[in-house]
Every structure is written in structure tokens, then in C-alpha cells.
Amino acid sequence: MKNKNYTYFTDNKDRELNVSQMKKYVKNKQEIDKVLIKLIRPYLKNKKIKVLDACCGIGHLDYFLSNLFIESSFQGIDQTSYLIDEARKLCSKRKNVTFEINDMSNI
């Protein structure tokens, strides 16, 4: 059985809305992000781990995690090029974060 790729954002029609909504996650850390950080802290603290952020959007999780766990490296992947562009801007000063335009079904 073949996987069918699904495209979330097919054009730039809602680009500004999508990006502005996601940027709110950076300004005000969401409760689910706080819980995730608490859950993974024991696995990443003082360790050199490679972390994949599938469907990373603008990379807000990579932004938070890369600052907390500087020994680890973070790879964000999303199929929407303008979201990856925003992620690269957000994390431009982080040396342990990279982003790639790709679909998870290709990985």
C-alpha cells in the first residue's frame, strides 16, 4: 500500500496568518510545550543527542530546546518552505539547529 502525501499549505494564501499564529508560541510558551520539556529533560540533560522535530513549523520547539540542551543537536523538518524560512530566521543564532524542507513520508 502506497502512502499518499498530504500537503497542508498548498500556496501562500494564508501565509501571514499561519506564521503570525505560530509566532505566538515563541512569545508565550504553550502549556503543552512546557510539559514536553519537562518530560524530555531527563533524556537530554547533559547529553549529546540528535533530535528530530518532524513537522516543525517555524521551529519554536527547536528554539526552546536548543537553548536548554546545548550539547544536543536538533533537526527540524517541514514540507512548507515559508515555515522553514521562518524557522531558520528564528534559530539563526543557534549553532545546534538545522532545518530542511521535506515531507516525513520521504524520510
C-alpha positions as a LaTeX table, in Angstrom:
\begin{tabular}{lrrr}
\hline
Residue & $x$ (\AA) & $y$ (\AA) & $z$ (\AA) \\
\hline
Met1 & 0.00 & 0.00 & 0.00 \\
Lys2 & 1.41 & 3.36 & $-1.04$ \\
Asn3 & 1.34 & 6.39 & 1.23 \\
Lys4 & $-0.36$ & 9.43 & $-0.18$ \\
Asn5 & 1.40 & 12.67 & 0.64 \\
Tyr6 & $-0.81$ & 15.34 & 2.14 \\
Thr7 & 0.05 & 18.99 & 1.61 \\
Tyr8 & $-1.05$ & 21.22 & 4.47 \\
Phe9 & $-0.32$ & 24.59 & 2.93 \\
Thr10 & $-0.52$ & 24.48 & $-0.85$ \\
Asp11 & 0.13 & 28.15 & $-1.54$ \\
Asn12 & 0.85 & 31.44 & 0.16 \\
Lys13 & $-2.81$ & 32.36 & 0.60 \\
Asp14 & $-2.77$ & 32.14 & 4.39 \\
Arg15 & 0.96 & 32.56 & 4.87 \\
Glu16 & 0.82 & 35.66 & 7.06 \\
Leu17 & $-1.93$ & 34.20 & 9.25 \\
Asn18 & $-0.13$ & 30.86 & 9.66 \\
Val19 & 3.19 & 32.48 & 10.55 \\
Ser20 & 1.69 & 35.06 & 12.91 \\
Gln21 & $-0.24$ & 32.38 & 14.78 \\
Met22 & 2.85 & 30.19 & 15.15 \\
Lys23 & 4.99 & 33.12 & 16.33 \\
Lys24 & 2.66 & 33.43 & 19.33 \\
Tyr25 & 4.11 & 30.11 & 20.55 \\
Val26 & 7.53 & 31.76 & 20.83 \\
Lys27 & 6.29 & 34.80 & 22.76 \\
Asn28 & 4.10 & 32.78 & 25.14 \\
Lys29 & 5.26 & 29.23 & 25.71 \\
Gln30 & 2.26 & 26.91 & 25.46 \\
Glu31 & 1.41 & 24.55 & 28.32 \\
Ile32 & 1.93 & 21.52 & 26.09 \\
Asp33 & 5.43 & 22.78 & 25.26 \\
Lys34 & 6.19 & 23.19 & 28.97 \\
Val35 & 5.03 & 19.62 & 29.63 \\
Leu36 & 7.09 & 18.28 & 26.72 \\
Ile37 & 10.22 & 19.99 & 28.01 \\
Lys38 & 9.62 & 18.60 & 31.49 \\
Leu39 & 9.15 & 15.08 & 30.08 \\
Ile40 & 12.25 & 15.06 & 27.90 \\
Arg41 & 14.59 & 16.95 & 30.21 \\
Pro42 & 15.98 & 13.74 & 31.84 \\
Tyr43 & 16.78 & 12.28 & 28.42 \\
Leu44 & 18.53 & 15.35 & 27.03 \\
Lys45 & 20.15 & 16.96 & 30.08 \\
Asn46 & 23.94 & 16.94 & 29.74 \\
Lys47 & 23.81 & 14.53 & 26.81 \\
Lys48 & 24.76 & 14.75 & 23.18 \\
Ile49 & 21.58 & 13.51 & 21.46 \\
Lys50 & 20.26 & 14.05 & 17.93 \\
Val51 & 16.62 & 15.16 & 18.00 \\
Leu52 & 14.26 & 15.17 & 15.01 \\
Asp53 & 11.40 & 17.67 & 15.06 \\
Ala54 & 9.00 & 16.33 & 12.45 \\
Cys55 & 6.54 & 18.86 & 11.03 \\
Cys56 & 8.42 & 21.61 & 12.88 \\
Gly57 & 6.52 & 24.60 & 11.52 \\
Ile58 & 8.50 & 27.74 & 12.41 \\
Gly59 & 10.75 & 25.73 & 14.74 \\
His60 & 9.56 & 27.12 & 18.05 \\
Leu61 & 10.31 & 23.85 & 19.87 \\
Asp62 & 13.79 & 23.71 & 18.36 \\
Tyr63 & 14.26 & 27.31 & 19.50 \\
Phe64 & 13.43 & 26.46 & 23.13 \\
Leu65 & 15.14 & 23.07 & 23.26 \\
Ser66 & 18.37 & 24.13 & 21.56 \\
Asn67 & 18.87 & 26.78 & 24.22 \\
Leu68 & 18.19 & 24.39 & 27.11 \\
Phe69 & 20.19 & 21.45 & 25.78 \\
Ile70 & 23.18 & 22.98 & 24.03 \\
Glu71 & 25.10 & 19.70 & 23.76 \\
Ser72 & 22.36 & 18.09 & 21.67 \\
Ser73 & 21.58 & 18.82 & 18.03 \\
Phe74 & 18.15 & 19.48 & 16.57 \\
Gln75 & 16.90 & 18.84 & 13.04 \\
Gly76 & 13.58 & 20.41 & 12.06 \\
Ile77 & 11.73 & 19.13 & 9.00 \\
Asp78 & 8.62 & 20.59 & 7.41 \\
Gln79 & 7.20 & 20.42 & 3.91 \\
Thr80 & 6.22 & 24.10 & 3.80 \\
Ser81 & 9.10 & 26.22 & 2.55 \\
Tyr82 & 7.95 & 29.51 & 4.08 \\
Leu83 & 7.69 & 27.88 & 7.51 \\
Ile84 & 11.25 & 26.59 & 7.18 \\
Asp85 & 12.33 & 30.11 & 6.13 \\
Glu86 & 10.80 & 31.46 & 9.35 \\
Ala87 & 12.37 & 28.66 & 11.41 \\
Arg88 & 15.80 & 29.49 & 10.02 \\
Lys89 & 15.32 & 33.16 & 10.93 \\
Leu90 & 14.11 & 32.30 & 14.44 \\
Cys91 & 17.04 & 29.99 & 15.15 \\
Ser92 & 19.69 & 31.82 & 13.14 \\
Lys93 & 21.93 & 32.28 & 16.20 \\
Arg94 & 21.61 & 28.67 & 17.32 \\
Lys95 & 24.55 & 26.54 & 16.20 \\
Asn96 & 22.93 & 23.24 & 17.16 \\
Val97 & 19.81 & 23.58 & 14.97 \\
Thr98 & 19.27 & 22.88 & 11.27 \\
Phe99 & 16.14 & 22.86 & 9.13 \\
Glu100 & 15.16 & 21.03 & 5.98 \\
Ile101 & 12.25 & 21.30 & 3.57 \\
Asn102 & 10.99 & 17.75 & 3.21 \\
Asp103 & 7.99 & 15.51 & 3.73 \\
Met104 & 8.20 & 12.99 & 6.55 \\
Ser105 & 6.96 & 10.25 & 4.25 \\
Asn106 & 10.26 & 10.67 & 2.36 \\
Ile107 & 12.43 & 10.13 & 5.44 \\
\hline
\end{tabular}
